[in-house]
């Protein structure tokens, strides 16, 4: 019979063997817990951010045109709802037609015959005092000439002529145009005719400022606005009635007056160059429901001047700025700082919310990028990797052997993930 002492001895020996053979390796080789992330104080916003100035009268918006031709709205003011847009509806007329029947890179494009209906339109609009460019039955206008008459002279009779030629009838055009607007993401802008004379042509200043960027993205339309007098040999003479001599560097894309919409003005300009910013810096703007030019003109000047000031670059993320601190259970700790600087135009608003994401890790050397900081701005998000300012080392065998619960917890957490 085995004595109790012998049994105890065997048990103690077995436990010792297990401790040496199992516990020791498990503690020494097992995974370590991840570091804890503690947010740092948010970096200070620029002390002064120039404001964007828009009139409270009517409805206004300014957008920045990106390198890809799309526009990002940076400021709105006044009525945010859809309002009558007047002759700005002709921009939709042009964009929808040229989307399906584009002008050739060179040459006049297809011939469009002028019939009795086109001539009656000319007489009617002329008699009403609406903008019209003379046509006569039997004439033939090229697509390019008709487009120039609509864009530069805001000719109402040519708008109707174009959509009858392209879509068969004004009603068919309206259906196609509203479908196109929906496809392009314009949820508030709707047209009721090709001219803009109906008060049911509505839109927001925000959407018109963005719609203007699509006009500029069309090389043919942009060239006409840039040099209104340039035309192929034999082209018809079309006056530039939309542009104004006292607009300076601002180019009117559309300018009209109707009883329902009052003054509608959509424009673009290239902002002056500033140090530290490369490439073209273009904005588009829309001012709707303006009562008169005494209100409109100073509002446009103030908006453009304020946009120029607000376009100066500010540092949104500064290299070396701490955005978080990581702390290991065994005491090692280090700051996470931005690896690179990021600058952007403030466009009238201070940088927005700061977001920090950090990878799961237990140990890492100084300088390793283990996370990311992103900051919201008026035109999108800017981001920088985050790097460690110090080493997070393995704690060594003593800490591992004396903290079994922490090591086992890390093992179990790894099995569950």
PDB file of C-alpha atoms in Angstrom, residues 252-385:
ATOM      1  CA  UNK A 252     -21.429  85.344 -65.622  1.00  0.00           C
ATOM      2  CA  UNK A 253     -22.600  81.893 -66.684  1.00  0.00           C
ATOM      3  CA  UNK A 254     -26.239  82.903 -66.691  1.00  0.00           C
ATOM      4  CA  UNK A 255     -28.006  86.161 -65.803  1.00  0.00           C
ATOM      5  CA  UNK A 256     -31.727  86.725 -66.112  1.00  0.00           C
ATOM      6  CA  UNK A 257     -34.779  88.465 -64.702  1.00  0.00           C
ATOM      7  CA  UNK A 258     -38.339  87.154 -64.508  1.00  0.00           C
ATOM      8  CA  UNK A 259     -41.302  88.259 -62.411  1.00  0.00           C
ATOM      9  CA  UNK A 260     -41.222  85.028 -60.381  1.00  0.00           C
ATOM     10  CA  UNK A 261     -37.452  84.588 -60.013  1.00  0.00           C
ATOM     11  CA  UNK A 262     -36.353  88.250 -59.921  1.00  0.00           C
ATOM     12  CA  UNK A 263     -32.603  88.457 -60.700  1.00  0.00           C
ATOM     13  CA  UNK A 264     -30.896  85.071 -61.078  1.00  0.00           C
ATOM     14  CA  UNK A 265     -27.133  85.099 -61.374  1.00  0.00           C
ATOM     15  CA  UNK A 266     -24.765  82.142 -61.713  1.00  0.00           C
ATOM     16  CA  UNK A 267     -21.073  82.930 -62.017  1.00  0.00           C
ATOM     17  CA  UNK A 268     -17.514  81.676 -61.814  1.00  0.00           C
ATOM     18  CA  UNK A 269     -14.096  83.130 -61.158  1.00  0.00           C
ATOM     19  CA  UNK A 270     -10.540  82.013 -60.645  1.00  0.00           C
ATOM     20  CA  UNK A 271      -9.193  83.106 -57.279  1.00  0.00           C
ATOM     21  CA  UNK A 272      -5.825  84.890 -57.072  1.00  0.00           C
ATOM     22  CA  UNK A 273      -2.815  82.676 -56.449  1.00  0.00           C
ATOM     23  CA  UNK A 274      -1.597  82.336 -52.870  1.00  0.00           C
ATOM     24  CA  UNK A 275       1.700  81.047 -51.554  1.00  0.00           C
ATOM     25  CA  UNK A 276       1.691  77.356 -50.817  1.00  0.00           C
ATOM     26  CA  UNK A 277      -1.221  76.461 -53.107  1.00  0.00           C
ATOM     27  CA  UNK A 278      -0.664  74.995 -56.541  1.00  0.00           C
ATOM     28  CA  UNK A 279      -3.010  74.682 -59.492  1.00  0.00           C
ATOM     29  CA  UNK A 280      -6.190  76.379 -60.576  1.00  0.00           C
ATOM     30  CA  UNK A 281      -8.410  77.662 -57.774  1.00  0.00           C
ATOM     31  CA  UNK A 282     -11.872  78.158 -59.213  1.00  0.00           C
ATOM     32  CA  UNK A 283     -15.189  78.796 -57.522  1.00  0.00           C
ATOM     33  CA  UNK A 284     -18.738  78.875 -58.806  1.00  0.00           C
ATOM     34  CA  UNK A 285     -21.580  80.768 -57.221  1.00  0.00           C
ATOM     35  CA  UNK A 286     -25.309  81.311 -57.484  1.00  0.00           C
ATOM     36  CA  UNK A 287     -27.417  84.213 -56.246  1.00  0.00           C
ATOM     37  CA  UNK A 288     -31.169  83.859 -56.692  1.00  0.00           C
ATOM     38  CA  UNK A 289     -34.177  86.073 -55.946  1.00  0.00           C
ATOM     39  CA  UNK A 290     -32.013  89.182 -55.988  1.00  0.00           C
ATOM     40  CA  UNK A 291     -34.290  92.258 -56.091  1.00  0.00           C
ATOM     41  CA  UNK A 292     -31.991  94.531 -58.120  1.00  0.00           C
ATOM     42  CA  UNK A 293     -28.420  95.131 -59.256  1.00  0.00           C
ATOM     43  CA  UNK A 294     -27.833  97.495 -56.342  1.00  0.00           C
ATOM     44  CA  UNK A 295     -28.192  94.413 -54.140  1.00  0.00           C
ATOM     45  CA  UNK A 296     -26.564  91.876 -56.462  1.00  0.00           C
ATOM     46  CA  UNK A 297     -23.372  93.660 -57.505  1.00  0.00           C
ATOM     47  CA  UNK A 298     -21.922  94.401 -54.053  1.00  0.00           C
ATOM     48  CA  UNK A 299     -22.990  90.925 -52.897  1.00  0.00           C
ATOM     49  CA  UNK A 300     -20.999  89.268 -55.684  1.00  0.00           C
ATOM     50  CA  UNK A 301     -17.954  91.440 -54.952  1.00  0.00           C
ATOM     51  CA  UNK A 302     -18.116  90.665 -51.227  1.00  0.00           C
ATOM     52  CA  UNK A 303     -18.528  86.941 -51.867  1.00  0.00           C
ATOM     53  CA  UNK A 304     -15.572  86.746 -54.248  1.00  0.00           C
ATOM     54  CA  UNK A 305     -13.313  88.867 -52.025  1.00  0.00           C
ATOM     55  CA  UNK A 306     -14.151  86.804 -48.963  1.00  0.00           C
ATOM     56  CA  UNK A 307     -13.590  83.553 -50.879  1.00  0.00           C
ATOM     57  CA  UNK A 308     -10.136  84.763 -51.897  1.00  0.00           C
ATOM     58  CA  UNK A 309      -9.277  85.491 -48.259  1.00  0.00           C
ATOM     59  CA  UNK A 310     -10.782  82.223 -47.041  1.00  0.00           C
ATOM     60  CA  UNK A 311      -8.847  80.199 -49.611  1.00  0.00           C
ATOM     61  CA  UNK A 312      -5.476  80.852 -47.958  1.00  0.00           C
ATOM     62  CA  UNK A 313      -4.086  77.573 -46.623  1.00  0.00           C
ATOM     63  CA  UNK A 314      -4.137  76.806 -42.906  1.00  0.00           C
ATOM     64  CA  UNK A 315      -2.407  73.941 -41.134  1.00  0.00           C
ATOM     65  CA  UNK A 316      -5.037  71.367 -40.263  1.00  0.00           C
ATOM     66  CA  UNK A 317      -2.622  68.656 -39.066  1.00  0.00           C
ATOM     67  CA  UNK A 318       0.885  69.600 -37.930  1.00  0.00           C
ATOM     68  CA  UNK A 319       3.698  67.038 -38.059  1.00  0.00           C
ATOM     69  CA  UNK A 320       4.677  66.008 -34.542  1.00  0.00           C
ATOM     70  CA  UNK A 321       1.366  66.972 -32.937  1.00  0.00           C
ATOM     71  CA  UNK A 322       0.325  64.319 -30.347  1.00  0.00           C
ATOM     72  CA  UNK A 323      -3.150  62.899 -30.877  1.00  0.00           C
ATOM     73  CA  UNK A 324      -3.065  59.954 -28.444  1.00  0.00           C
ATOM     74  CA  UNK A 325      -0.923  58.137 -25.883  1.00  0.00           C
ATOM     75  CA  UNK A 326      -0.553  54.369 -25.688  1.00  0.00           C
ATOM     76  CA  UNK A 327       0.127  52.681 -22.334  1.00  0.00           C
ATOM     77  CA  UNK A 328       1.134  49.049 -21.840  1.00  0.00           C
ATOM     78  CA  UNK A 329       0.059  47.160 -18.679  1.00  0.00           C
ATOM     79  CA  UNK A 330       3.746  46.774 -17.694  1.00  0.00           C
ATOM     80  CA  UNK A 331       4.353  50.527 -17.771  1.00  0.00           C
ATOM     81  CA  UNK A 332       5.843  51.288 -21.185  1.00  0.00           C
ATOM     82  CA  UNK A 333       4.135  54.224 -22.854  1.00  0.00           C
ATOM     83  CA  UNK A 334       4.579  56.560 -25.825  1.00  0.00           C
ATOM     84  CA  UNK A 335       2.755  59.309 -27.640  1.00  0.00           C
ATOM     85  CA  UNK A 336       1.246  58.900 -31.074  1.00  0.00           C
ATOM     86  CA  UNK A 337       2.098  61.931 -33.200  1.00  0.00           C
ATOM     87  CA  UNK A 338       1.231  62.955 -36.766  1.00  0.00           C
ATOM     88  CA  UNK A 339       3.829  61.760 -39.259  1.00  0.00           C
ATOM     89  CA  UNK A 340       3.156  64.506 -41.821  1.00  0.00           C
ATOM     90  CA  UNK A 341       1.602  67.948 -41.981  1.00  0.00           C
ATOM     91  CA  UNK A 342      -1.629  68.575 -43.861  1.00  0.00           C
ATOM     92  CA  UNK A 343      -2.857  71.990 -44.997  1.00  0.00           C
ATOM     93  CA  UNK A 344      -6.047  73.113 -46.667  1.00  0.00           C
ATOM     94  CA  UNK A 345      -8.067  76.235 -47.324  1.00  0.00           C
ATOM     95  CA  UNK A 346     -10.367  76.983 -44.408  1.00  0.00           C
ATOM     96  CA  UNK A 347     -13.169  78.252 -46.676  1.00  0.00           C
ATOM     97  CA  UNK A 348     -14.768  80.141 -43.834  1.00  0.00           C
ATOM     98  CA  UNK A 349     -14.946  77.347 -41.276  1.00  0.00           C
ATOM     99  CA  UNK A 350     -12.498  75.949 -38.747  1.00  0.00           C
ATOM    100  CA  UNK A 351     -11.442  72.301 -39.095  1.00  0.00           C
ATOM    101  CA  UNK A 352     -14.074  69.917 -37.776  1.00  0.00           C
ATOM    102  CA  UNK A 353     -14.042  66.764 -35.711  1.00  0.00           C
ATOM    103  CA  UNK A 354     -10.788  64.885 -35.167  1.00  0.00           C
ATOM    104  CA  UNK A 355     -10.943  61.100 -35.511  1.00  0.00           C
ATOM    105  CA  UNK A 356      -8.156  58.787 -34.299  1.00  0.00           C
ATOM    106  CA  UNK A 357      -7.872  55.085 -35.076  1.00  0.00           C
ATOM    107  CA  UNK A 358      -5.077  52.911 -33.650  1.00  0.00           C
ATOM    108  CA  UNK A 359      -4.127  49.386 -34.683  1.00  0.00           C
ATOM    109  CA  UNK A 360      -4.232  46.630 -32.070  1.00  0.00           C
ATOM    110  CA  UNK A 361      -0.673  45.877 -30.926  1.00  0.00           C
ATOM    111  CA  UNK A 362       1.286  44.843 -27.848  1.00  0.00           C
ATOM    112  CA  UNK A 363       4.856  45.817 -28.716  1.00  0.00           C
ATOM    113  CA  UNK A 364       6.332  48.096 -31.374  1.00  0.00           C
ATOM    114  CA  UNK A 365       9.527  50.080 -31.897  1.00  0.00           C
ATOM    115  CA  UNK A 366       9.788  53.845 -31.832  1.00  0.00           C
ATOM    116  CA  UNK A 367       8.841  55.418 -35.150  1.00  0.00           C
ATOM    117  CA  UNK A 368       6.463  52.706 -36.307  1.00  0.00           C
ATOM    118  CA  UNK A 369       3.185  53.962 -37.780  1.00  0.00           C
ATOM    119  CA  UNK A 370       0.420  52.295 -35.830  1.00  0.00           C
ATOM    120  CA  UNK A 371      -2.604  54.500 -36.436  1.00  0.00           C
ATOM    121  CA  UNK A 372      -4.243  57.316 -38.334  1.00  0.00           C
ATOM    122  CA  UNK A 373      -5.676  60.739 -37.551  1.00  0.00           C
ATOM    123  CA  UNK A 374      -8.279  62.351 -39.789  1.00  0.00           C
ATOM    124  CA  UNK A 375      -9.840  65.799 -39.612  1.00  0.00           C
ATOM    125  CA  UNK A 376     -13.006  66.940 -41.347  1.00  0.00           C
ATOM    126  CA  UNK A 377     -12.694  70.097 -43.469  1.00  0.00           C
ATOM    127  CA  UNK A 378     -15.069  72.134 -45.604  1.00  0.00           C
ATOM    128  CA  UNK A 379     -14.076  70.242 -48.756  1.00  0.00           C
ATOM    129  CA  UNK A 380     -13.401  66.760 -47.389  1.00  0.00           C
ATOM    130  CA  UNK A 381     -11.169  64.848 -45.015  1.00  0.00           C
ATOM    131  CA  UNK A 382      -7.442  65.272 -44.410  1.00  0.00           C
ATOM    132  CA  UNK A 383      -5.445  62.510 -42.747  1.00  0.00           C
ATOM    133  CA  UNK A 384      -1.968  61.578 -41.517  1.00  0.00           C
ATOM    134  CA  UNK A 385      -0.429  58.362 -40.183  1.00  0.00           C
TER     135      UNK A 385
END
